[in-house]
XYZ file of C-alpha atoms in Angstrom:
152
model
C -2.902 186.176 -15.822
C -1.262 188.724 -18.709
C 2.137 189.487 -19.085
C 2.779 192.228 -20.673
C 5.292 191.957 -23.665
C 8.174 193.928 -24.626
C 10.233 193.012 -28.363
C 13.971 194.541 -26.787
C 16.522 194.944 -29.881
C 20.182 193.795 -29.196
C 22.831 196.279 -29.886
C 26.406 195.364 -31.179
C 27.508 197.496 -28.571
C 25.770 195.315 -25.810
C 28.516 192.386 -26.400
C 31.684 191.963 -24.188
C 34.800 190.589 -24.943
C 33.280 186.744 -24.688
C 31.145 187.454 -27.786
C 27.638 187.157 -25.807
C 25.202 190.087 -24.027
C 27.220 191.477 -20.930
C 25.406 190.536 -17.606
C 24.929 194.241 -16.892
C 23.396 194.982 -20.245
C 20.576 192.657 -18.900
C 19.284 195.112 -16.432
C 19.505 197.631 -18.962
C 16.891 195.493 -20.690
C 15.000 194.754 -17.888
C 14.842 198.645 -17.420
C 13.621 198.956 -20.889
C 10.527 196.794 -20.406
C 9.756 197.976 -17.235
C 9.627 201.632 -18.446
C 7.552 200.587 -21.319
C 4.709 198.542 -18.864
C 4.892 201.133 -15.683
C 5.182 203.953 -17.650
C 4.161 203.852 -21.357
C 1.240 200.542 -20.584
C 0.180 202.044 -17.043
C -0.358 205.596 -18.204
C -2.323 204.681 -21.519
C -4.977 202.358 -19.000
C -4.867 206.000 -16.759
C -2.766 205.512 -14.305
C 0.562 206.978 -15.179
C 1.338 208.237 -11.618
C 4.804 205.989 -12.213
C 5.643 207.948 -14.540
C 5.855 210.975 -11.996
C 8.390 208.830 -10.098
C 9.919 205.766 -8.543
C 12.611 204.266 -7.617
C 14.474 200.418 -7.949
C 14.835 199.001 -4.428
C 16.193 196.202 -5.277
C 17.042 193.722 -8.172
C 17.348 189.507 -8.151
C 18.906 188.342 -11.714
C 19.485 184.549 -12.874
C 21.528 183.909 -16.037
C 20.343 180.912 -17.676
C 21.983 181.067 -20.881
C 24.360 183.327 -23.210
C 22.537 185.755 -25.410
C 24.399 186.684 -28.697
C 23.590 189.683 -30.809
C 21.336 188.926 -33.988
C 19.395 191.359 -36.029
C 15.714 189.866 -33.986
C 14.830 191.142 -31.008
C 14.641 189.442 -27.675
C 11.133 188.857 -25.569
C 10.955 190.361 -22.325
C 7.644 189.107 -20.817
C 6.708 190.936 -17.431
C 4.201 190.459 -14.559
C 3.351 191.650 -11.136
C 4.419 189.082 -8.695
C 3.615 191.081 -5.706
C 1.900 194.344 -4.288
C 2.616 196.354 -1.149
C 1.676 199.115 0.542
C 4.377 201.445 -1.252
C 6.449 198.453 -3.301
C 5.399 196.327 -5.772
C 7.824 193.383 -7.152
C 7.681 193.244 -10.744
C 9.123 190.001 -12.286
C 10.524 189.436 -15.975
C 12.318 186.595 -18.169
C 14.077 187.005 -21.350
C 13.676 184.814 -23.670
C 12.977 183.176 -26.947
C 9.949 180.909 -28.439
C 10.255 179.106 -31.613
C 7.999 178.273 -34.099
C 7.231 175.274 -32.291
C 6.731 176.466 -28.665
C 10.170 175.548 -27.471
C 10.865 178.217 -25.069
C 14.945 179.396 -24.363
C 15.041 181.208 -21.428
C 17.858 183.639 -20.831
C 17.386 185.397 -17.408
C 14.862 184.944 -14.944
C 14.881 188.186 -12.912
C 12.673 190.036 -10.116
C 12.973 194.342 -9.476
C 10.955 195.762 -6.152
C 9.865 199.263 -7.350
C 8.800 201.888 -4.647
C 6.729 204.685 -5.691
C 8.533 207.867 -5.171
C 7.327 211.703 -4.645
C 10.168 213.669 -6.049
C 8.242 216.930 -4.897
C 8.638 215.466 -1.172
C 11.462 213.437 -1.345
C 10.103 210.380 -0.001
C 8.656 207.288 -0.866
C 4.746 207.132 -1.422
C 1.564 204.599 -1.451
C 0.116 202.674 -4.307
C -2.972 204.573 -5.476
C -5.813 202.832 -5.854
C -5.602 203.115 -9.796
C -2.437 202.187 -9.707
C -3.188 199.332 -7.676
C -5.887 198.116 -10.246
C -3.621 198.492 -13.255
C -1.218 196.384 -11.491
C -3.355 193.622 -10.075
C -4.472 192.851 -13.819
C -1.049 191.464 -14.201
C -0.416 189.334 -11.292
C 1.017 186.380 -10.839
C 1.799 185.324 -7.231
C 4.114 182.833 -8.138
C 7.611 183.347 -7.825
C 10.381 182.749 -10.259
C 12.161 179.265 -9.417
C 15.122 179.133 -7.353
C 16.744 176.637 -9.598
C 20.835 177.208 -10.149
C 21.741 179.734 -12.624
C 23.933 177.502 -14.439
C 24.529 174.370 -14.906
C 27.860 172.719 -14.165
C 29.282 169.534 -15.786
């Protein structure tokens, strides 16, 4: 399965008052990569239909650890976890990976994405070139359900 792979800087500005990324700034992020694989990734393999419209149904975020802001940016890795008549769930985590493989994951996150037809006003089916761009990266497995954070 690929994942596609987005490098998101951190801006100073994306800090709140507890010194680490603000939980909104996340989706901001999550926007950010998603733009850059439906819109940017899917029109350079020909199908940038996206592009033309869509809309976020709905979004599913788990904070797993504080980001802080440093010069380097942050991974974004993002898949295809599911694909529907006229939705598609697209699912993401932030994270690190050191030299040594050790991964630190920040968020764990999920977005369902309905095609849209501005021209109509309505919601529209996955074309079949869509549908092909998107099925090379699934990944039916879902994120885990594990707690967000842990409590001592």
């Amino acid at each position: 399965m690929a994942r596609h792979i987005y490098a998101c800087p951190l801006r100073w500005s994306d800090m709140d008052a507890f010194g680490h990324v603000n939980n909104v700034v996340f989706l901001r992020y999550l926007e950010e990569a998603r733009i850059d694989f439906m819109f940017t990734q899917a029109a350079a393999a020909g199908a940038g239909e996206f592009a033309g419209g869509s809309v976020v149904a709905r979004h599913e975020i788990d904070y797993k650890r504080p980001l802080v802001h440093r010069p380097e940016p942050v991974t974004i890795e993002t898949w295809v976890t599911r694909i529907g008549g006229a939705s598609l769930t697209v699912s993401y985590e932030i994270k690190d990976t050191a030299e040594d493989g050790t991964e630190t994951v920040y968020v764990r996150a999920s977005t369902v994405v309905v095609p849209y037809d501005l021209a109509e006003g309505r919601p529209r089916r996955i074309s079949p070139v869509e549908r092909d761009f998107l099925s090379r990266f699934m990944d039916g497995h879902s994120l885990d359900q594990e707690p967000a954070v842990a409590v001592a």
